[in-house]
mmCIF file of C-alpha atoms in Angstrom:
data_model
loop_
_atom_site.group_PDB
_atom_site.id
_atom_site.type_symbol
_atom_site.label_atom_id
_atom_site.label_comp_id
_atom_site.label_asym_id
_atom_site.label_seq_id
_atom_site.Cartn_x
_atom_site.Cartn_y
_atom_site.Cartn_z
ATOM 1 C CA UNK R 1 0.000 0.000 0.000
ATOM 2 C CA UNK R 2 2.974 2.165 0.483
ATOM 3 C CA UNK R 3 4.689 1.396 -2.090
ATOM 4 C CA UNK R 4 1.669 2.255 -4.515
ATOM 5 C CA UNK R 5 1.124 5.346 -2.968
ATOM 6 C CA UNK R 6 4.953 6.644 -2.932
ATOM 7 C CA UNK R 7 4.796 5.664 -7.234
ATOM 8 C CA UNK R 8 2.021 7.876 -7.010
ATOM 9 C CA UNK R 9 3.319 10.978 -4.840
ATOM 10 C CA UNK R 10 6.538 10.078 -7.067
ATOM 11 C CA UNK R 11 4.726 10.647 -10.459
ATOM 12 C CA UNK R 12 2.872 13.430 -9.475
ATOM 13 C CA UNK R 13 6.301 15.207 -8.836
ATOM 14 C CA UNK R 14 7.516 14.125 -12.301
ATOM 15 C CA UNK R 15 4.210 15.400 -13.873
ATOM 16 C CA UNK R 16 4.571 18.855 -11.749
ATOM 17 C CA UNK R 17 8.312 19.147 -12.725
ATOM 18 C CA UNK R 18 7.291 18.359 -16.446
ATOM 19 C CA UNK R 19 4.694 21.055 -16.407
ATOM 20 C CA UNK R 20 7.367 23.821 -14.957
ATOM 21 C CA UNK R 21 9.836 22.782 -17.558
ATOM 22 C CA UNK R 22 7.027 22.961 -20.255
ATOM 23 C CA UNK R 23 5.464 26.008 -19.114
ATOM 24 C CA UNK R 24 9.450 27.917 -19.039
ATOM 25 C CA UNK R 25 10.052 26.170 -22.297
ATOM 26 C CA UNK R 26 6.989 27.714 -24.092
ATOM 27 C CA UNK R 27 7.365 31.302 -22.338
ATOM 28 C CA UNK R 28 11.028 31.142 -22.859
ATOM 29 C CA UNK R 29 10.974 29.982 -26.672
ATOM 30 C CA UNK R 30 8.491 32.731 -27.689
ATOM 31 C CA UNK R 31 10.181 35.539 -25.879
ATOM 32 C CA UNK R 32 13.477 34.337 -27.831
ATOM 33 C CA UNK R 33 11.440 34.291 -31.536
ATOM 34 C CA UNK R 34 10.250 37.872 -30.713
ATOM 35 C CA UNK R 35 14.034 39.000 -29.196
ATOM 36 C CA UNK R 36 14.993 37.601 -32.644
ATOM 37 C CA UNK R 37 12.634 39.254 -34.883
ATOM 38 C CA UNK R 38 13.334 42.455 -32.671
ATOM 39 C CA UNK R 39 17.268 42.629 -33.153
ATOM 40 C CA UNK R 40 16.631 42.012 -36.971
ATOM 41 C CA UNK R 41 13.558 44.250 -37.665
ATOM 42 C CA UNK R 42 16.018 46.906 -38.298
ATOM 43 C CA UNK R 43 17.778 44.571 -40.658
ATOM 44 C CA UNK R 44 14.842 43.667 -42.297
ATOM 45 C CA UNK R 45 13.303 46.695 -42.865
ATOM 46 C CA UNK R 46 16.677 48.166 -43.662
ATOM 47 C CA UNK R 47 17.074 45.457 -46.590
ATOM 48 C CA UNK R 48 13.059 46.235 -47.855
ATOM 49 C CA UNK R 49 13.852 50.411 -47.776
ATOM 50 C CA UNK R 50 17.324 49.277 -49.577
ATOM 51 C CA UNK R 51 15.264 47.960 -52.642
ATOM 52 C CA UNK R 52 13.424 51.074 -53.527
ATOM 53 C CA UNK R 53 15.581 52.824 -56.304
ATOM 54 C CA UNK R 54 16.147 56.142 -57.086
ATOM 55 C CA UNK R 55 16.982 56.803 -60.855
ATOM 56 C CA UNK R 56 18.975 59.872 -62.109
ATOM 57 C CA UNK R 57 19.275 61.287 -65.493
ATOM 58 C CA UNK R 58 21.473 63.216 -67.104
ATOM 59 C CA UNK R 59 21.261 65.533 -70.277
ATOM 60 C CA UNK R 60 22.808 64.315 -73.176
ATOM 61 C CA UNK R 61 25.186 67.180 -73.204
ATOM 62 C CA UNK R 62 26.997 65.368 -69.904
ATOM 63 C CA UNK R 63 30.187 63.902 -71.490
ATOM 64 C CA UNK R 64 31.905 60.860 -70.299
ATOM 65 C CA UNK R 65 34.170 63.402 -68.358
ATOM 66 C CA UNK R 66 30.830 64.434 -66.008
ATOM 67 C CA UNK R 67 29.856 60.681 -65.833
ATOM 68 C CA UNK R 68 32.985 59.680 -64.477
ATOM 69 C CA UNK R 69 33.210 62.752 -62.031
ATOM 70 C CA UNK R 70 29.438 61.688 -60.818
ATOM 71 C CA UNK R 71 30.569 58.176 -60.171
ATOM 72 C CA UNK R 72 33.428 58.901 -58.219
ATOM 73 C CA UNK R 73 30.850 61.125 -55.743
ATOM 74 C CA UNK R 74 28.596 57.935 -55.465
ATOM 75 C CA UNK R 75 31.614 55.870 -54.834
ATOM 76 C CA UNK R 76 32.177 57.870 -51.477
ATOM 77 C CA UNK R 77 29.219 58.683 -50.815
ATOM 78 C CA UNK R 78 28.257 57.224 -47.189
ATOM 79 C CA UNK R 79 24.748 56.887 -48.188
ATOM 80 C CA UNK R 80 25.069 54.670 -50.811
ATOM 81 C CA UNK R 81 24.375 51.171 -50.568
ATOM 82 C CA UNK R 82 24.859 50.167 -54.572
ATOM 83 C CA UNK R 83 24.562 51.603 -58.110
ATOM 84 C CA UNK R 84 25.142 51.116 -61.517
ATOM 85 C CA UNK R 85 25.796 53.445 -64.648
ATOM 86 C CA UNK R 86 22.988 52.622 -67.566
ATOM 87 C CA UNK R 87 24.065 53.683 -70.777
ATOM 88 C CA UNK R 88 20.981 55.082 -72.637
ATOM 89 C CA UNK R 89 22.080 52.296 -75.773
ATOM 90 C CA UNK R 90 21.855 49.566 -73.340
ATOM 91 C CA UNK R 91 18.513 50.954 -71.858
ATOM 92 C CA UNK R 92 16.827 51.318 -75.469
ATOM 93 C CA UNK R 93 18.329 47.759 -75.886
ATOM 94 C CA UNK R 94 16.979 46.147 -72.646
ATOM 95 C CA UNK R 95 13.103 48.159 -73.556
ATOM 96 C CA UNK R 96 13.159 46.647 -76.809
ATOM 97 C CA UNK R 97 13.528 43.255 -75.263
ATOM 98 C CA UNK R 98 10.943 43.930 -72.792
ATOM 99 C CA UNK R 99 8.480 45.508 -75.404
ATOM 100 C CA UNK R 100 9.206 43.612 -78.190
ATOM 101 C CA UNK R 101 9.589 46.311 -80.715
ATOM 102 C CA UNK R 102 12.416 49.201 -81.206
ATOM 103 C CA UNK R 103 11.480 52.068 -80.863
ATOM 104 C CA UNK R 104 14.248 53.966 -82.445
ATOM 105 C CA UNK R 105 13.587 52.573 -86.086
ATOM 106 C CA UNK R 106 10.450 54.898 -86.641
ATOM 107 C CA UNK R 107 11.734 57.697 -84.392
ATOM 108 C CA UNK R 108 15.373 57.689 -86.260
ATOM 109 C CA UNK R 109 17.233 59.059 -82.665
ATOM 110 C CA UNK R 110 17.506 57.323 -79.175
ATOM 111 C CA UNK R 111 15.526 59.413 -76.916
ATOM 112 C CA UNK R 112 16.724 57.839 -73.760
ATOM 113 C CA UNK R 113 19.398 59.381 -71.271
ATOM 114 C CA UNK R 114 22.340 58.505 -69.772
ATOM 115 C CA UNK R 115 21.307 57.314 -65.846
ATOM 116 C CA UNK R 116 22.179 55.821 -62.721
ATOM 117 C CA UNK R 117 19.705 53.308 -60.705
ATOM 118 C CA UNK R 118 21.028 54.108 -57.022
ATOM 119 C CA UNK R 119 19.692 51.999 -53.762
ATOM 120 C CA UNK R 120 20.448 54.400 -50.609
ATOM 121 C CA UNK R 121 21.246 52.558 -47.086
ATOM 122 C CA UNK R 122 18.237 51.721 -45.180
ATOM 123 C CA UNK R 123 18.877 54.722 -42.522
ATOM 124 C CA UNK R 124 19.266 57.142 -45.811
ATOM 125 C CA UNK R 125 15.824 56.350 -46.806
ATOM 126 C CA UNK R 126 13.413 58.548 -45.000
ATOM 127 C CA UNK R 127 11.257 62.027 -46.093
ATOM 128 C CA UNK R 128 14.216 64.205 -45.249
ATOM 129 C CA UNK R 129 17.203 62.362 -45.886
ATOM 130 C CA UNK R 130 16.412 61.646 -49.111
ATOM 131 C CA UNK R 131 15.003 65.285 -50.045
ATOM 132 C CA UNK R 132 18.524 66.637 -48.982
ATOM 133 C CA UNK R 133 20.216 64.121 -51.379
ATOM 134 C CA UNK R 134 17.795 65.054 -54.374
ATOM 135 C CA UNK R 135 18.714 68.759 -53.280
ATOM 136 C CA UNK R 136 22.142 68.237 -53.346
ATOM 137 C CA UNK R 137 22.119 66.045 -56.351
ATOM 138 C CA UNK R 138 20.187 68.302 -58.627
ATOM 139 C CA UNK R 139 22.636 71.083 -57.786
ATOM 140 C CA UNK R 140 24.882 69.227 -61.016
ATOM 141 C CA UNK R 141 23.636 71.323 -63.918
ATOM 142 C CA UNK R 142 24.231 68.207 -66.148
ATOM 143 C CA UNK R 143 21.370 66.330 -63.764
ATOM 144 C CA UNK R 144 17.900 66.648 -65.939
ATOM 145 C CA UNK R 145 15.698 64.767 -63.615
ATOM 146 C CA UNK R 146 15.470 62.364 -60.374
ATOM 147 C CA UNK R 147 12.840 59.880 -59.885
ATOM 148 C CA UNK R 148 12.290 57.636 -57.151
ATOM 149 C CA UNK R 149 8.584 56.639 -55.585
ATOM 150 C CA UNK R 150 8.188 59.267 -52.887
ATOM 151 C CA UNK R 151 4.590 57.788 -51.741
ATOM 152 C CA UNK R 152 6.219 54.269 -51.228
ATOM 153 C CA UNK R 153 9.264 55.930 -49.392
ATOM 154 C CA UNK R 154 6.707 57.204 -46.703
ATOM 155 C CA UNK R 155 4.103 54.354 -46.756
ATOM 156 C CA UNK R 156 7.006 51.956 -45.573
ATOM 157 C CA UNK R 157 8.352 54.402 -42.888
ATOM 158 C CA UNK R 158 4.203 54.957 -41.548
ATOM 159 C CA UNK R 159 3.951 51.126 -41.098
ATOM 160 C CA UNK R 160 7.557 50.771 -39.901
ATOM 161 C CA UNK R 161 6.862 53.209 -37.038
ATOM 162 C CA UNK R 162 3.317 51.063 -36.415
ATOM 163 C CA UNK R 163 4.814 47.971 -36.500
ATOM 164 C CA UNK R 164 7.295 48.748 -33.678
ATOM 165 C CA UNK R 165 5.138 50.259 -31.541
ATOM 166 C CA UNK R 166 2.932 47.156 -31.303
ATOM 167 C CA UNK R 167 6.387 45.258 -31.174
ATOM 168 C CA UNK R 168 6.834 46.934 -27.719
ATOM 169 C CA UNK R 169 3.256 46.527 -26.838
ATOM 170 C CA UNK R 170 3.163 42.587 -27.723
ATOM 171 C CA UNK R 171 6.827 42.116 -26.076
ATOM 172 C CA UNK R 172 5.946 43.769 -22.582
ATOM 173 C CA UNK R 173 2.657 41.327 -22.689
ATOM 174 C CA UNK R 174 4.015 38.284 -23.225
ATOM 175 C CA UNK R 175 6.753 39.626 -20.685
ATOM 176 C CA UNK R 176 4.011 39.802 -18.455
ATOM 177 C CA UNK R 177 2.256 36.438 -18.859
ATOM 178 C CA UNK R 178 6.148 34.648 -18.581
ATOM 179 C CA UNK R 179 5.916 35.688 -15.457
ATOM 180 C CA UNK R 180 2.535 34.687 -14.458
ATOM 181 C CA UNK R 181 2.535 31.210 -16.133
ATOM 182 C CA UNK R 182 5.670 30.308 -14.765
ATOM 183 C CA UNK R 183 5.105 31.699 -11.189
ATOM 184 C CA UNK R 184 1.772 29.348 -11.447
ATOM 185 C CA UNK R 185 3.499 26.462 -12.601
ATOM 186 C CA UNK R 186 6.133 26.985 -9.885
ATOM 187 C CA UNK R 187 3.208 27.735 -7.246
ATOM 188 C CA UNK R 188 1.118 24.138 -7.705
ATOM 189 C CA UNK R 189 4.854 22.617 -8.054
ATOM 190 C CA UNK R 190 5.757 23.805 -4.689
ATOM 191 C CA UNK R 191 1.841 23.694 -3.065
ATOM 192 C CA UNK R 192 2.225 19.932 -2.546
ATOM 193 C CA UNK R 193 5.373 20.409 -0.716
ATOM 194 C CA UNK R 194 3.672 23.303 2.001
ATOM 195 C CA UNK R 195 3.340 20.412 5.037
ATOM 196 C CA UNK R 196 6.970 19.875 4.431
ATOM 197 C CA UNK R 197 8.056 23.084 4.639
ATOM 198 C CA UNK R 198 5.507 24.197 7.750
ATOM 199 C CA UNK R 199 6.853 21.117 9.657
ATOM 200 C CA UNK R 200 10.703 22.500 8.805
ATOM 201 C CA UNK R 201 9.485 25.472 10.475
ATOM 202 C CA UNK R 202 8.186 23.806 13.485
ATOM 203 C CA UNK R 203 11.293 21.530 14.120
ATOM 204 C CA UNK R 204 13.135 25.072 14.218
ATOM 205 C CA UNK R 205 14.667 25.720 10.681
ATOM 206 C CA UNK R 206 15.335 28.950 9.073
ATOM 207 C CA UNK R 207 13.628 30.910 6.622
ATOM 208 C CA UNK R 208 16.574 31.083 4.364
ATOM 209 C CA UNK R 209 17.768 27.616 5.144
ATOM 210 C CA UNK R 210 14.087 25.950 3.821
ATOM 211 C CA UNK R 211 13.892 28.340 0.968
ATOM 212 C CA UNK R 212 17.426 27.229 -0.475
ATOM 213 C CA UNK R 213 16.288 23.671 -1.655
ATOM 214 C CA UNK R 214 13.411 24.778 -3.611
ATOM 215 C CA UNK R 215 15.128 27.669 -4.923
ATOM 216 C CA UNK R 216 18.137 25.353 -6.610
ATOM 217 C CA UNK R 217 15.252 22.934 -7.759
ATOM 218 C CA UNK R 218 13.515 25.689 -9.537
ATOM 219 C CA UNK R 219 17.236 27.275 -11.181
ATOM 220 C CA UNK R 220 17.935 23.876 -12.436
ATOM 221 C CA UNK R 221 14.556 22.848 -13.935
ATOM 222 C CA UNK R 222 14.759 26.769 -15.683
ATOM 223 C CA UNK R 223 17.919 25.957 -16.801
ATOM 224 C CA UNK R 224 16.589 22.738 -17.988
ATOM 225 C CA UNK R 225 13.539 24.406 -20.097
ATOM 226 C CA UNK R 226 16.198 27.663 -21.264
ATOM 227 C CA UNK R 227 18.187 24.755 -22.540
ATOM 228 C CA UNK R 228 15.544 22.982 -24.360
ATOM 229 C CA UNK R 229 13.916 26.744 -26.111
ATOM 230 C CA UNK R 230 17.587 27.615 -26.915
ATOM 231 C CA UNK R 231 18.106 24.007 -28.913
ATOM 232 C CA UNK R 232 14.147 24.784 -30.395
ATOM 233 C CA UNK R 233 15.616 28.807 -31.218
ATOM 234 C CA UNK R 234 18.787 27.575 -33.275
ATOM 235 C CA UNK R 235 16.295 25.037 -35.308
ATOM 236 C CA UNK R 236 14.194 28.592 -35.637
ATOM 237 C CA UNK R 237 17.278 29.913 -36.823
ATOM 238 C CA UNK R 238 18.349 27.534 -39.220
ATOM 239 C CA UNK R 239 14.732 27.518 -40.648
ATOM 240 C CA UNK R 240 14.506 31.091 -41.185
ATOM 241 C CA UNK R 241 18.346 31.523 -42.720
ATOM 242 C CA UNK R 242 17.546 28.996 -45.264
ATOM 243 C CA UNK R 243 14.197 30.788 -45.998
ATOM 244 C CA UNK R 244 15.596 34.414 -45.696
ATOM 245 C CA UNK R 245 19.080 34.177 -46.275
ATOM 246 C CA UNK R 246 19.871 37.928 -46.346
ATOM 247 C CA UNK R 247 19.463 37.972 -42.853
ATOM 248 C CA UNK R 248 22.578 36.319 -42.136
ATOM 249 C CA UNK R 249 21.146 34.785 -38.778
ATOM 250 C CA UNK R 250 23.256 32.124 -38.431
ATOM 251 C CA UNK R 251 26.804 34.135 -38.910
ATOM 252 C CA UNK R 252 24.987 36.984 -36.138
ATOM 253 C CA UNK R 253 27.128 35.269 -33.702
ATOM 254 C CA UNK R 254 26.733 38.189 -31.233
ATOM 255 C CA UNK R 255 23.346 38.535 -31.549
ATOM 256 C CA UNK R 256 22.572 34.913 -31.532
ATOM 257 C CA UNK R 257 24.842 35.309 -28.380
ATOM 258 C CA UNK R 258 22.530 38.086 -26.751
ATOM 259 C CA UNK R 259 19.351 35.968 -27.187
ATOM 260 C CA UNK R 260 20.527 32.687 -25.803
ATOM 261 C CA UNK R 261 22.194 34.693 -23.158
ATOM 262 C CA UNK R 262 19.139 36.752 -22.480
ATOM 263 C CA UNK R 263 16.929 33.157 -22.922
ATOM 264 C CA UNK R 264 19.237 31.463 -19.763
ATOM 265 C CA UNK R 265 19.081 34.590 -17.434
ATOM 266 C CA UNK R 266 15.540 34.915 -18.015
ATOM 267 C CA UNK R 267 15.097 31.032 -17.063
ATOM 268 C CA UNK R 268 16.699 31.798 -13.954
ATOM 269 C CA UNK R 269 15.757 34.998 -12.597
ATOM 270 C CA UNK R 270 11.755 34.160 -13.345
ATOM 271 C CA UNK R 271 12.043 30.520 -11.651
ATOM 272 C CA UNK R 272 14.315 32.321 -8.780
ATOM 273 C CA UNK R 273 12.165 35.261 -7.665
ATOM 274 C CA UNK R 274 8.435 33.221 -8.395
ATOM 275 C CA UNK R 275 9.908 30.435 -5.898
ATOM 276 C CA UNK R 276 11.155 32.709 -3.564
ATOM 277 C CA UNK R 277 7.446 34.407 -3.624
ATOM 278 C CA UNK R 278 5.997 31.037 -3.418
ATOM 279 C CA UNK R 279 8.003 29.957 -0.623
ATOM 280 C CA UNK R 280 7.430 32.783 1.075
ATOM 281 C CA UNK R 281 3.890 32.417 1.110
ATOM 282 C CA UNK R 282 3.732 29.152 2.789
ATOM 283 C CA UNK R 283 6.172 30.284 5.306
ATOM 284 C CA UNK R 284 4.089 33.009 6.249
ATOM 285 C CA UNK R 285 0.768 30.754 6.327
ATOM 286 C CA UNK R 286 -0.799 29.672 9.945
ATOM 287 C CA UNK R 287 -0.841 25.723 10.216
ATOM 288 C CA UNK R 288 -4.990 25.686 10.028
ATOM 289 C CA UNK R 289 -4.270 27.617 6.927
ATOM 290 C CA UNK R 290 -2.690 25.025 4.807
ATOM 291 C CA UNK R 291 -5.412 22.937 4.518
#
């Protein structure tokens, strides 16, 4: 009879240690995925701004001379993030394989221009930014227009700003309910241990001294379930690098490093402070109140 009922006491502890690890596992893992997608949501919306293009054109009085002179500036330029030169031949050429039909044997003349398709950095491509490079572009007389899609430019920044500030709003929730699920978890785990711990109090043992066991317990089943969401985050990681490979997660060595760092002090600190609560609590609790 005892036997049956210490195999059941004994798999009701392995059942309420399996639930903690789950429950830090499953806070732990999403909290990770959105530290991820938090680090690179500069990265990503830097490499989506990157893509718009700005085209300029020149008159077709620029010689070769003013070409060259305007590629060196772009070559220094810190705002720059790539370009290319487009002869006007090789743009009448590239329409008339896109069209089908060339334009230039009814007309007689090429009427294209000389231009360069230029992709600004990421941080270049906001309202102003990109106004004081058109303004300081168009200041070469050779320049005969500039067109890039300024409605796009500040559709993208809009959601950008909307899309962080409900980043924020969504990471200090489930910041929140890491807290609670895991403090509950650790609560009903240490809840079947309260005669145990009021009877250590009887027999004369200290606060600190009954707390200590169940604190340790706690650190090493968080470490257990930071372990297991930092093994589920680098099969995350792989997923998404083979899917996005721009990103570059896998070679983000130190941000891969702040995340599975912040994932293991997160394990602890939660399961440290929620069992100190909880253990606390049943300290402080009368006998008649434990039933």
């Amino acid at each position: 009879m005892a036997s049956s009922f210490e195999k059941y006491q004994k798999r009701r502890l392995i059942s309420s240690y399996f639930s903690v690890i789950l429950s830090i596992f499953l806070v732990l893992f999403l909290l990770g995925t959105l530290g991820l997608f938090v680090i690179k949501s500069k990265k990503i919306t830097n490499d989506f701004k990157e893509k718009i293009p700005m085209t300029v054109y020149f008159k077709n009085e620029a010689k070769d001379s003013v070409l060259n002179a305007f590629d060196s500036v772009l070559k220094n330029a810190r705002f720059i993030k790539e370009y290319a030169f487009v002869h006007k031949d090789s743009a009448a050429k590239n329409n008339v394989d896109i069209v089908g039909e060339d334009f230039m044997e009814f007309l007689g003349f090429n009427p294209l221009q000389n231009s360069f398709d230029i992709n600004l950095k990421g941080d270049y491509v906001v309202s102003d930014s990109i106004k004081q490079i058109e303004s300081d572009i168009k200041k070469n007389k050779f320049v005969s227009d500039i067109i890039y899609d300024k409605n796009l430019v500040d559709i993208v920044n809009n959601n950008i700003k909307k899309i962080s500030f409900w980043i924020l709003i969504i990471s200090g929730f489930l910041a929140v309910i890491a807290m609670l699920l895991i403090n509950s978890s650790l609560r009903l785990s240490i809840y079947s241990h309260r005669f145990t711990i009021k009877t250590m109090q009887m027999v004369g043992a200290t606060k600190s001294f009954i707390r200590k066991p169940f604190i340790w317990r706690s650190i090493k089943l968080g470490l257990i379930g930071s372990f297991l969401a930092i093994i589920a985050l680098l099969g995350l990681v792989y997923y998404v690098d083979n899917w996005l490979p721009n990103l570059h997660l896998v070679k983000d060595y130190v941000s891969l490093g702040i995340i599975f760092g912040g994932v293991l002090i997160v394990g602890i600190l939660i399961t440290w402070i929620s069992t100190f609560f909880a253990t606390q609590r049943f300290l402080n609790l009368r006998t008649e109140d434990l039933y």
